[in-house]
CSV table of C-alpha atoms and ligand atoms in Angstrom, one decimal:
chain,number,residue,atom,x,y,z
A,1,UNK,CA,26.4,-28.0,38.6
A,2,UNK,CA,23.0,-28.2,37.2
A,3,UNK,CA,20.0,-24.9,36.9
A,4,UNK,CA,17.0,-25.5,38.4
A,5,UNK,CA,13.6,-24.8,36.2
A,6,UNK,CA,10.5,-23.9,38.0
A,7,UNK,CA,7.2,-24.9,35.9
A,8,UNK,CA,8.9,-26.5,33.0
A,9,UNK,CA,5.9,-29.3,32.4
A,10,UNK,CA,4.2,-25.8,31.3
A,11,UNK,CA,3.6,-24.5,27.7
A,12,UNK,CA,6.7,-22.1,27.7
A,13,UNK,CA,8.7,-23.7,30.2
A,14,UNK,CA,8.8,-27.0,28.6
A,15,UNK,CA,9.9,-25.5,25.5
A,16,UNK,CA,12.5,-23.8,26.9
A,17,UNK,CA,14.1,-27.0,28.8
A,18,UNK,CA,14.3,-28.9,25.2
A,19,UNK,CA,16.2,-25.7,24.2
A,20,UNK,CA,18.3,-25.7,26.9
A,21,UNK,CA,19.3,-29.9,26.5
A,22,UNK,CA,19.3,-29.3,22.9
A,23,UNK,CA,22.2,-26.6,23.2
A,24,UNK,CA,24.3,-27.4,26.1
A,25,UNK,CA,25.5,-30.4,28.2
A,26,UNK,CA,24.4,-28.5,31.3
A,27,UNK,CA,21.2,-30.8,33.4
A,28,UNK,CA,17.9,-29.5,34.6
A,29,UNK,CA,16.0,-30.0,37.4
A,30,UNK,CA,12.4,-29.4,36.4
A,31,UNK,CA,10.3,-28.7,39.6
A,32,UNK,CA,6.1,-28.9,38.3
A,33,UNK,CA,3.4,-29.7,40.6
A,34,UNK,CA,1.7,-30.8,36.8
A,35,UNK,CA,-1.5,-28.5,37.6
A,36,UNK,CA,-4.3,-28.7,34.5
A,37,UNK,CA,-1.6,-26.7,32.5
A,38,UNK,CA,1.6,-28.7,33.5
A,39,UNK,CA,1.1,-31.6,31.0
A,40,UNK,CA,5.0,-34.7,30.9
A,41,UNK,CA,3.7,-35.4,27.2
A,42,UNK,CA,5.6,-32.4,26.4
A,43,UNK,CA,8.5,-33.5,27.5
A,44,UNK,CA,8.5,-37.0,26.3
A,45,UNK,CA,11.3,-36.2,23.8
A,46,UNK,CA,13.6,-35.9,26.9
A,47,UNK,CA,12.5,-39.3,28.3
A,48,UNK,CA,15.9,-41.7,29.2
A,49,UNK,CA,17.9,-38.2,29.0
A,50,UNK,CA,19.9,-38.8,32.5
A,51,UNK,CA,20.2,-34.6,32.0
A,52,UNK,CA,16.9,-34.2,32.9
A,53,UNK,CA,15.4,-34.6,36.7
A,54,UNK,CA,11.5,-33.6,36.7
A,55,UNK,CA,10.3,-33.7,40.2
A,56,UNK,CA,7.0,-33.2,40.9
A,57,UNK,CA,6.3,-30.8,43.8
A,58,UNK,CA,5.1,-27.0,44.5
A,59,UNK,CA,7.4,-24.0,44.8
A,60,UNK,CA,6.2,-23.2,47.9
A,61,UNK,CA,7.4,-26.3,49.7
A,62,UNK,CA,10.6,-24.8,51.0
A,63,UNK,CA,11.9,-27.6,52.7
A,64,UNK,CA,12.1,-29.6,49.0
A,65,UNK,CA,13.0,-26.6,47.4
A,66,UNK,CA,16.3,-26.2,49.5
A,67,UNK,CA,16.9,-29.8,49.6
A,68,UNK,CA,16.8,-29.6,45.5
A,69,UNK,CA,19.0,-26.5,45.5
A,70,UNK,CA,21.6,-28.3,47.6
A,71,UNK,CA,21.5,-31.7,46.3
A,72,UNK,CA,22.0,-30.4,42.6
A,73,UNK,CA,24.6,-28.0,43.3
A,74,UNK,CA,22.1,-25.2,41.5
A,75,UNK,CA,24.3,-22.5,40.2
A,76,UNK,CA,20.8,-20.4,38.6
A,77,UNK,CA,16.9,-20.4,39.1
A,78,UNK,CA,14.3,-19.9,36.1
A,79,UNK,CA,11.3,-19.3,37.9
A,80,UNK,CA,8.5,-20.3,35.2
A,81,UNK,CA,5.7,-21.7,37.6
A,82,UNK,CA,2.9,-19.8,37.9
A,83,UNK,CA,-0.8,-20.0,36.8
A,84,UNK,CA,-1.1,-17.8,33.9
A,85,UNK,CA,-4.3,-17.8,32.3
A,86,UNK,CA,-6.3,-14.3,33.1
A,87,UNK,CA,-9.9,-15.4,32.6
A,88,UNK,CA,-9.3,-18.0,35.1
A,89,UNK,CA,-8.3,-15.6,37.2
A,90,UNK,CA,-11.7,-14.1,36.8
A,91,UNK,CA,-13.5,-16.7,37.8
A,92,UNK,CA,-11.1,-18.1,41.0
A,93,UNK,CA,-8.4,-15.7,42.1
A,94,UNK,CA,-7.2,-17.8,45.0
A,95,UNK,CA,-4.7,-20.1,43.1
A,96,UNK,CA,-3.1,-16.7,41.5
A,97,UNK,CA,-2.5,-15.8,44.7
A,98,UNK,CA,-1.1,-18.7,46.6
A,99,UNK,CA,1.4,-19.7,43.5
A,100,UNK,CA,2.4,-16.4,42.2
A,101,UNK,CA,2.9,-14.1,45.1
A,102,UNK,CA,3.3,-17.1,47.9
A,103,UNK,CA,4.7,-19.8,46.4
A,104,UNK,CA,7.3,-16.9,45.0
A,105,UNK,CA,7.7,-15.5,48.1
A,106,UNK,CA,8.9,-19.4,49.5
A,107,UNK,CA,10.8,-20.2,46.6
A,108,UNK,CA,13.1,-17.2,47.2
A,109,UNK,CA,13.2,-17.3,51.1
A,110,UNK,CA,14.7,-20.7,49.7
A,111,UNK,CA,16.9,-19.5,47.4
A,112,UNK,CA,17.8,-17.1,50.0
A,113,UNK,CA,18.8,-19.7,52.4
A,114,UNK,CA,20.6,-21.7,50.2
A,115,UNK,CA,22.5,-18.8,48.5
A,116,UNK,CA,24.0,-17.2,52.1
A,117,UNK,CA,25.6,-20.9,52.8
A,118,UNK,CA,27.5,-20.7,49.0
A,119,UNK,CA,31.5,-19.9,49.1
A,120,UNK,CA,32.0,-16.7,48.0
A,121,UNK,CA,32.8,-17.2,44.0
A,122,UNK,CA,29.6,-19.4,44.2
A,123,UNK,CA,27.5,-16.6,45.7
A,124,UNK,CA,28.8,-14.3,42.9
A,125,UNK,CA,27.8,-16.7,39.9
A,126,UNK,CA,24.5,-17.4,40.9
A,127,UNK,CA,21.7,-16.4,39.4
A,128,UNK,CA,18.1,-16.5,39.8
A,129,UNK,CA,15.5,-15.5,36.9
A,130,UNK,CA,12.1,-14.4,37.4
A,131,UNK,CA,9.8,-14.7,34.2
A,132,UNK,CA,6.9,-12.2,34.0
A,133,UNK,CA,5.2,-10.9,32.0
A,134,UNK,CA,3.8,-7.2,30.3
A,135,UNK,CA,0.0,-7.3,31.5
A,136,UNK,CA,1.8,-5.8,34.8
A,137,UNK,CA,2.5,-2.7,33.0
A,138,UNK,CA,-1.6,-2.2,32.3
A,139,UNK,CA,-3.1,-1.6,29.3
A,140,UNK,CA,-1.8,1.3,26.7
A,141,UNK,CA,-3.6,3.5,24.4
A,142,UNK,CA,-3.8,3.6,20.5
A,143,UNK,CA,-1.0,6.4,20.3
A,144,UNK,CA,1.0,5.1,23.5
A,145,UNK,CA,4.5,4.2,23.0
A,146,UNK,CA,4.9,0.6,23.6
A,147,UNK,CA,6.0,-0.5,27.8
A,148,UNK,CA,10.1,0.0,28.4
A,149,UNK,CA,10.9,-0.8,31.3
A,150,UNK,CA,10.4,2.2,33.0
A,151,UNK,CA,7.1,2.1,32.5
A,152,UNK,CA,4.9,2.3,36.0
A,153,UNK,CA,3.0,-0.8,37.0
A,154,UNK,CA,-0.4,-0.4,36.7
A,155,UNK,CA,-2.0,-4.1,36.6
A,156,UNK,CA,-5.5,-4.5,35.7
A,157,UNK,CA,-6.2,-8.6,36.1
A,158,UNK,CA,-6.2,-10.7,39.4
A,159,UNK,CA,-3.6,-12.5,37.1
A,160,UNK,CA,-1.1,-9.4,36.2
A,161,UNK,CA,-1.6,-7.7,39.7
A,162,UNK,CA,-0.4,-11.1,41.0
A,163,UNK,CA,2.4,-11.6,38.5
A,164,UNK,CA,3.6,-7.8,39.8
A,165,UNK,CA,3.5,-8.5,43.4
A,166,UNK,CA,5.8,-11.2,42.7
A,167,UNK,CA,7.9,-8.8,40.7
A,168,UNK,CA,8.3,-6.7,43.7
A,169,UNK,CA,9.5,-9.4,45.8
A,170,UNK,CA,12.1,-10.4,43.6
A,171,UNK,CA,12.8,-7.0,43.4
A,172,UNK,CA,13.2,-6.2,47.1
A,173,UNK,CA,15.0,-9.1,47.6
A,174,UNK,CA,17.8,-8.0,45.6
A,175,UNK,CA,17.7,-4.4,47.0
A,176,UNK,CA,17.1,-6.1,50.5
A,177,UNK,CA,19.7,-9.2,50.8
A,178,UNK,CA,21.7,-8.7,47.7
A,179,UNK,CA,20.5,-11.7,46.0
A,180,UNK,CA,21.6,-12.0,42.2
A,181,UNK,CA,18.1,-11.3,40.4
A,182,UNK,CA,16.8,-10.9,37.1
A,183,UNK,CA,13.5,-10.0,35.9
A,184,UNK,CA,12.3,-10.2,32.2
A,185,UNK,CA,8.7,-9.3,31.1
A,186,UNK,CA,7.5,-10.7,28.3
A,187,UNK,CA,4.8,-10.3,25.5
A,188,UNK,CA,2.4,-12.8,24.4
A,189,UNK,CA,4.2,-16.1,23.8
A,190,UNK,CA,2.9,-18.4,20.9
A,191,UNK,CA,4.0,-21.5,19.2
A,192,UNK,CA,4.2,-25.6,20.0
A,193,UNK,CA,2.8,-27.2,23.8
A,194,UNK,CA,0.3,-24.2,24.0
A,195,UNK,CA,-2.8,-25.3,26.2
A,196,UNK,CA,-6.3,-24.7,24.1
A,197,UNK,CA,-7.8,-22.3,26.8
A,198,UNK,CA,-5.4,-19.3,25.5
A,199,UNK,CA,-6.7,-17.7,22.2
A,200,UNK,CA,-4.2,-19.6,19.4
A,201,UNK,CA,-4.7,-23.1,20.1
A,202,UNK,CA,-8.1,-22.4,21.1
A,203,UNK,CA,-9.0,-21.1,18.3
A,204,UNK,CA,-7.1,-23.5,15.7
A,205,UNK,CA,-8.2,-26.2,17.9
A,206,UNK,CA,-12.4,-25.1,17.5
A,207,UNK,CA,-11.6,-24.5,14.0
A,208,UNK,CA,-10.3,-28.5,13.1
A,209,UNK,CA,-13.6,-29.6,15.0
A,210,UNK,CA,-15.9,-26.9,13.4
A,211,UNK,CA,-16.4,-25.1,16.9
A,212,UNK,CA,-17.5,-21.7,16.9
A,213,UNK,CA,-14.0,-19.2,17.3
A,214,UNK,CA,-15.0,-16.9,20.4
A,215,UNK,CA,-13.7,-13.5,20.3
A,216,UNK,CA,-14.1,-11.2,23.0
A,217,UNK,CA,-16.1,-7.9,22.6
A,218,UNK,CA,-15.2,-5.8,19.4
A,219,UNK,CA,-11.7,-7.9,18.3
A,220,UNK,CA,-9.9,-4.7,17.9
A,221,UNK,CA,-7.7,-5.6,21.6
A,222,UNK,CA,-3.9,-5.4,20.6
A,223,UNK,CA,-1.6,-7.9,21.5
A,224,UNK,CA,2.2,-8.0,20.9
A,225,UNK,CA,3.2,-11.9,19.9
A,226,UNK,CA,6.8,-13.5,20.2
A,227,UNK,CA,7.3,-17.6,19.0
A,228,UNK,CA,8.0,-19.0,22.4
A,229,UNK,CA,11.5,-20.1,20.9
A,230,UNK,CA,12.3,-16.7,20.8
A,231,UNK,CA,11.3,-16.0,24.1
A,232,UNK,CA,13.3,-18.8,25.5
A,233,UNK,CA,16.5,-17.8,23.5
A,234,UNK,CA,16.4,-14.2,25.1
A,235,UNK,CA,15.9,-15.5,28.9
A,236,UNK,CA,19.1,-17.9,28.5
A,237,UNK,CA,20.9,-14.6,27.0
A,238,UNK,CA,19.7,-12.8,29.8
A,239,UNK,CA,20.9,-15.7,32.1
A,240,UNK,CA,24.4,-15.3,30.6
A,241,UNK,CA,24.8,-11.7,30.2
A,242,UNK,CA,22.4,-9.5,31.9
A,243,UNK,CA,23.1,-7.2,34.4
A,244,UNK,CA,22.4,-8.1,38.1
A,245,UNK,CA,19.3,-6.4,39.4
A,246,UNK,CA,17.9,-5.7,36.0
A,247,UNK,CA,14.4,-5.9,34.5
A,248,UNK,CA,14.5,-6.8,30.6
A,249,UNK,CA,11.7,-6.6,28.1
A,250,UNK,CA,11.2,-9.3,26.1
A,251,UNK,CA,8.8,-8.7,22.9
A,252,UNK,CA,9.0,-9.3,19.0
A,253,UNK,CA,7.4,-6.0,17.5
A,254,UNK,CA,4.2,-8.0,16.0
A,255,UNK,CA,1.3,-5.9,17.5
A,256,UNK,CA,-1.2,-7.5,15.7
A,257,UNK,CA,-5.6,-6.9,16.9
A,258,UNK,CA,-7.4,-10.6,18.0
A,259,UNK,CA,-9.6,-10.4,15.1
A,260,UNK,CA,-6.4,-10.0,12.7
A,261,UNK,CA,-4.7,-12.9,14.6
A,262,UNK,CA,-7.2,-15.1,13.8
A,263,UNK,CA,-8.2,-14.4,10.0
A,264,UNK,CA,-4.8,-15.3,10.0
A,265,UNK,CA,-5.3,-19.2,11.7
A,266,UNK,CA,-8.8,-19.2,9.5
A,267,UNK,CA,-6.2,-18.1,6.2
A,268,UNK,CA,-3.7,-20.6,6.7
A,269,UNK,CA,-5.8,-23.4,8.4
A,270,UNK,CA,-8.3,-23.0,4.7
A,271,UNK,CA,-4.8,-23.5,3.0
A,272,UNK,CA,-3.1,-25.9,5.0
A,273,UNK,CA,-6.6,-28.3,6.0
A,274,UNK,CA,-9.2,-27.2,4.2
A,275,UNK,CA,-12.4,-27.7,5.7
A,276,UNK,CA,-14.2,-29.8,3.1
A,277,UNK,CA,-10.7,-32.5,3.9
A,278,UNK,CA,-12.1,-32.1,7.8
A,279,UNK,CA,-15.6,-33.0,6.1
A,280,UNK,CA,-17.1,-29.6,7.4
A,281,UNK,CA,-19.4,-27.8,5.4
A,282,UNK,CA,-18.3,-24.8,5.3
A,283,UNK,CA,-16.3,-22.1,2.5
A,284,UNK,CA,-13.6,-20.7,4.7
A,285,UNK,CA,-13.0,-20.8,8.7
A,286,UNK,CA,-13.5,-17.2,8.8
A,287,UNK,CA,-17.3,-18.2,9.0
A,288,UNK,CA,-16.6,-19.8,12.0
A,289,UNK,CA,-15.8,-16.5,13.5
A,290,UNK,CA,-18.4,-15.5,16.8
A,291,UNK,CA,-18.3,-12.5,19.1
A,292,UNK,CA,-18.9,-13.4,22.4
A,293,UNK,CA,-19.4,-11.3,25.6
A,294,UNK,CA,-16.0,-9.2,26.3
A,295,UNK,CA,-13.4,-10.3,29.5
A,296,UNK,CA,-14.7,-7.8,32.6
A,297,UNK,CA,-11.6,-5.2,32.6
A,298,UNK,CA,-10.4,-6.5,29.0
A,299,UNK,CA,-7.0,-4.7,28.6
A,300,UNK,CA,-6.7,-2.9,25.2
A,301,UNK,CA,-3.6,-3.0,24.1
A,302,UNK,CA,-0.1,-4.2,25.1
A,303,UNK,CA,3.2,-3.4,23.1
A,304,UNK,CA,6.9,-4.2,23.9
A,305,UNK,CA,10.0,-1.7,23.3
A,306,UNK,CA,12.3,-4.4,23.8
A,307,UNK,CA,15.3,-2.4,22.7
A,308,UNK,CA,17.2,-2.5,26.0
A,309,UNK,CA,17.9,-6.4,25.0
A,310,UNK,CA,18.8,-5.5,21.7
A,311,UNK,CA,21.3,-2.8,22.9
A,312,UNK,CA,22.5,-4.3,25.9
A,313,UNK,CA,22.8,-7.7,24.6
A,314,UNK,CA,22.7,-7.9,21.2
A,315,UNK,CA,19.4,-10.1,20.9
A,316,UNK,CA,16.9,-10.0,18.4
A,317,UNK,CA,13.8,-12.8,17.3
A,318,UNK,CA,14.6,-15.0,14.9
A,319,UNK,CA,10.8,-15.5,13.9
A,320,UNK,CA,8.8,-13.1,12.6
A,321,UNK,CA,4.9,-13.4,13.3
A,322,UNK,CA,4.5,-14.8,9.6
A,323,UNK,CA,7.0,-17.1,9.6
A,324,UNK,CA,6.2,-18.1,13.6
A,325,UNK,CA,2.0,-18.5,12.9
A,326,UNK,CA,2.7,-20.9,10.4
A,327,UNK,CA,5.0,-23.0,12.0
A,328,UNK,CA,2.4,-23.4,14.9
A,329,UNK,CA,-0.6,-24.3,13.1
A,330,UNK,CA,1.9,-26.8,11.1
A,331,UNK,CA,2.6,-28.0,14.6
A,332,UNK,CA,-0.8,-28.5,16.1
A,333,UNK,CA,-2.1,-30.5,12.7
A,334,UNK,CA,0.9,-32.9,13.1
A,335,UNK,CA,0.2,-32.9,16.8
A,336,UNK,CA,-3.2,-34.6,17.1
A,337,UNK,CA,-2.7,-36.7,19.7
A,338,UNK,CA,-1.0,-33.9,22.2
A,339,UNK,CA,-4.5,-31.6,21.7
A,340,UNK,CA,-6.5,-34.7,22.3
A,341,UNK,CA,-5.2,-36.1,25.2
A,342,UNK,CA,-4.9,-32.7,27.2
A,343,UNK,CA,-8.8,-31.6,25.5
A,344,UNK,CA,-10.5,-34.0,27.6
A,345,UNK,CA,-12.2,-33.8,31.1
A,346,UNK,CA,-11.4,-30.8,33.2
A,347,UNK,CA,-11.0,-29.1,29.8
A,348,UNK,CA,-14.4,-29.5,28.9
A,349,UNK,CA,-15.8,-28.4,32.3
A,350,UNK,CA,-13.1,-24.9,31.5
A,351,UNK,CA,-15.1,-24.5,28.2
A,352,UNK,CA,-18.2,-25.2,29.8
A,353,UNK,CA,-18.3,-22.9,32.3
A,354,UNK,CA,-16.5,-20.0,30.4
A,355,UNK,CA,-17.9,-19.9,26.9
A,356,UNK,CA,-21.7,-21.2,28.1
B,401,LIG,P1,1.5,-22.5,31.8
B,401,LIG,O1,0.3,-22.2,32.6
B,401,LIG,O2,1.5,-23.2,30.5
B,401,LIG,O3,2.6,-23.3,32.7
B,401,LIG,C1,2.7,-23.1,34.1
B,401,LIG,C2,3.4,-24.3,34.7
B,401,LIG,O4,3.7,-24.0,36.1
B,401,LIG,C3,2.6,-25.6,34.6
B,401,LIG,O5,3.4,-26.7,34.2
B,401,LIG,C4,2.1,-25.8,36.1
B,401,LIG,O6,2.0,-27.2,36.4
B,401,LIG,C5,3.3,-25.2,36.8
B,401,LIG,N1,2.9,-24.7,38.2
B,401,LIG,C6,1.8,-24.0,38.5
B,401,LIG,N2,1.8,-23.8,39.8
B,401,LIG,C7,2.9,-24.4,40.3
B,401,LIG,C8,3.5,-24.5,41.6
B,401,LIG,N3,2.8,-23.9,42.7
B,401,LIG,N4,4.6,-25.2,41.8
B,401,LIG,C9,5.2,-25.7,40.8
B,401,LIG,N5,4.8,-25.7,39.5
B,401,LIG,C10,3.6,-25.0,39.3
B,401,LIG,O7,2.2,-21.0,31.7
B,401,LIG,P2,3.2,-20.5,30.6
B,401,LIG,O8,2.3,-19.8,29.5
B,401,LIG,O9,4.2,-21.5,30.2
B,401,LIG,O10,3.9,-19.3,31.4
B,401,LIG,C11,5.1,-19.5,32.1
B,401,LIG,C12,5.6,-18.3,32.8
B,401,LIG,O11,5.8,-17.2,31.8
B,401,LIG,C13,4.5,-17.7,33.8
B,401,LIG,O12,5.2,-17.2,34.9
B,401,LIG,C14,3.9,-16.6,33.0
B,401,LIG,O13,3.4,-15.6,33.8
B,401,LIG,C15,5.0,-16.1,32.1
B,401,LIG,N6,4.6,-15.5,30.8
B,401,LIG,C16,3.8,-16.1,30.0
B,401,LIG,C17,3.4,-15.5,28.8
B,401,LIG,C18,2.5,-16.2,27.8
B,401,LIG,O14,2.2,-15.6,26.8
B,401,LIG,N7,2.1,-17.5,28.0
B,401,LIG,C19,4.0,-14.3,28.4
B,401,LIG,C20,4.9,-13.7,29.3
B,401,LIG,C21,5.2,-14.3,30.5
B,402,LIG,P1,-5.1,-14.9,26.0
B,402,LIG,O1,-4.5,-15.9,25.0
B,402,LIG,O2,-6.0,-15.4,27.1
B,402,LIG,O3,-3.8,-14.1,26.5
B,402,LIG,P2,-3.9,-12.7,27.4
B,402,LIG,O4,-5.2,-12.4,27.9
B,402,LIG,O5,-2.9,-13.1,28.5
B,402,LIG,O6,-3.4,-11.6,26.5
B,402,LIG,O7,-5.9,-13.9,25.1
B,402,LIG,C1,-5.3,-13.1,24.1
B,402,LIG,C2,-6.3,-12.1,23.6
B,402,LIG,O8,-7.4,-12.9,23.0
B,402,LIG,C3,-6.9,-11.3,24.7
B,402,LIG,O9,-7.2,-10.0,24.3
B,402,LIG,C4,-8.3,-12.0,25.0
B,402,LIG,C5,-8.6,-12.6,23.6
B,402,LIG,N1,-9.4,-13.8,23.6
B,402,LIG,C6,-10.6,-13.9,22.8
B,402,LIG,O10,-11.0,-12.9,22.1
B,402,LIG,N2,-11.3,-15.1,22.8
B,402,LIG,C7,-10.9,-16.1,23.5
B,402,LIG,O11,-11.6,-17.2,23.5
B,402,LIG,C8,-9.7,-16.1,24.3
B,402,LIG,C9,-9.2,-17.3,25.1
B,402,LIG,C10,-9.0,-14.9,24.3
């Protein structure tokens, strides 16, 4: 029996299928269509791993998606795929739409099919994880206790009202046909194979090359960050041990503003690669800092209570946002060939057309 991973050429599901290899004998099926985000270089340590089948193809092609399910024996779904990046969902909706709430809605008529035609003991074991995300829950005040899961859906983005509908599916199609969901929403994910249009790579990324480090509007937005290892260790504990029809809340307590996140990058990146050693002319990165025009609709703040996992399931981060930050700008000065190769051509024409 194998687990099929939806989207794992991405930033966090490519992280999480070297987890999964590096901790259990179990193979994956990777299933990418390698859009601008999906990127095999970061799965390269993988390469000659007979444990590891990437096929390229969309998870809304329901005729591949059944013949994977069947061919592989699939005993679990992590459904990763998605387009994820909210100011791209400013500018073009349309791709949101077809791959989160469409391509969902095939993959599990899929899953569906495939799942009725299991034996009985087969049909009990299986299990099929959605990964979402907070930004369905909206956007909370200063004094607001942080999103449990209980908290209503109110999604403000093209990208989070997309991410939602697809919760709901998976949702109804547990309360509909009985099918063995799970649904995690998680905060913002940092750490290695992070594209450079989200604000952590973009911003050590500008900073190496002496770019102006655009933040949006005031700075003062919140945002709760989890290492993307930690992330990934909670979904395969969920996998194991969650309950059947149950959302979980995955976050790290590290609500940390934009413009505190990245005095942090310019602190260690000063420390760690000083400018003068990058032959730029300047005292610290911090002067590198730039406000730019806000997001339309810019969400305020986002915080996790993620202590249903901890209760339920005894998990807890191992990184804490100090500990994690470093690690990632370590891993993005060691990784210089990774951040050129993906910052070339349509990335440009991204930073082109956004920051102009
Ligand atoms: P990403 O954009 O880095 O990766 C998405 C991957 O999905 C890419 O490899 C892409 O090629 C693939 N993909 C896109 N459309 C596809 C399709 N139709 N068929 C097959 N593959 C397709 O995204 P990410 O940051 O790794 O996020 C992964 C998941 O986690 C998403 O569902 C996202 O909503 C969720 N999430 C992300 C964060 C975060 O901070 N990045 C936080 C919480 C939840
Ligand atoms: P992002 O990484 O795009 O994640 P999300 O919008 O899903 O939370 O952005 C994180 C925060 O950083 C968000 O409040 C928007 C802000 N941001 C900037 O200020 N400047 C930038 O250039 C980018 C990409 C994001």
């Amino acid at each position: 029996m194998s687990i099929l991973v939806t989207g794992g050429a991405g930033f966090i599901g490519s992280n999480f299928v070297i987890e999964w290899l590096a901790a259990s004998s179990e193979p994956v099926v990777n299933l990418d269509n390698l859009t601008y985000a999906g990127n095999l270089e970061n799965l390269a340590s993988l390469e000659g791993d007979a444990r590891h089948v990437f096929v390229k193809g969309d998870i809304g092609d329901y005729e591949l998606v059944l013949r994977l399910l069947s061919e592989h024996k699939i005993r679990a779904v992590v459904n990763f795929a998605a387009e994820s990046h909210v100011d791209r969902s400013i500018h073009g909706p349309e791709d949101f739409i077809q791959t989160n709430i469409v391509g969902t809605f095939r993959l599990l008529e899929a899953v569906r099919a495939y799942w009725n035609g299991l034996p009985e003991a087969e049909k009990m074991a299986f299990r099929f994880l959605h990964v979402s995300t907070d930004e369905v829950y909206g956007s909370l005040s200063p004094s607001d206790p942080a999103f449990t899961e209980n908290h209503r859906y109110e999604p403000n983005s093209p990208y989070s009202a997309s991410k939602a509908a697809s919760d709901h599916l998976v949702r109804a199609y547990h309360h509909t046909y009985g099918l063995p969901v799970l649904t995690t929403n998680c905060s913002n994910n940092y750490g290695p194979y992070h594209f450079p249009e989200k604000l952590i790579p973009l911003v050590i990324h500008n900073a190496l090359a002496g770019k102006p480090l655009p933040i949006y509007g005031d700075g003062q937005q919140i945002r709760d960050w989890l290492y993307v290892t930690d992330h990934c260790s909670a979904i395969r504990r969920v996998l194991d041990a969650g309950r059947v029809g149950e959302v979980y809340n995955v976050g790290g307590w590290n609500e940390k503003s934009n413009l505190e996140v990245v005095h942090t990058l310019c602190d260690i990146l000063d420390e760690l690669a000083p400018p003068a050693t990058r032959n730029l002319q300047l005292a610290t990165f911090r002067s590198l800092i730039t406000f730019v025009k806000d997001r339309p609709g810019h969400d305020r703040r986002y915080a996790i209570d993620a202590t249903k996992l901890e209760r339920e399931l005894g998990w807890k981060p191992s990184e804490t946002f100090e500990t994690g930050i470093r690690k990632t700008v370590r891993w993005y000065l060691d990784h210089p060939d990774w951040v050129a190769n993906i910052t070339s051509g349509a990335y440009r024409e991204w930073v082109g057309k956004q920051y102009a």
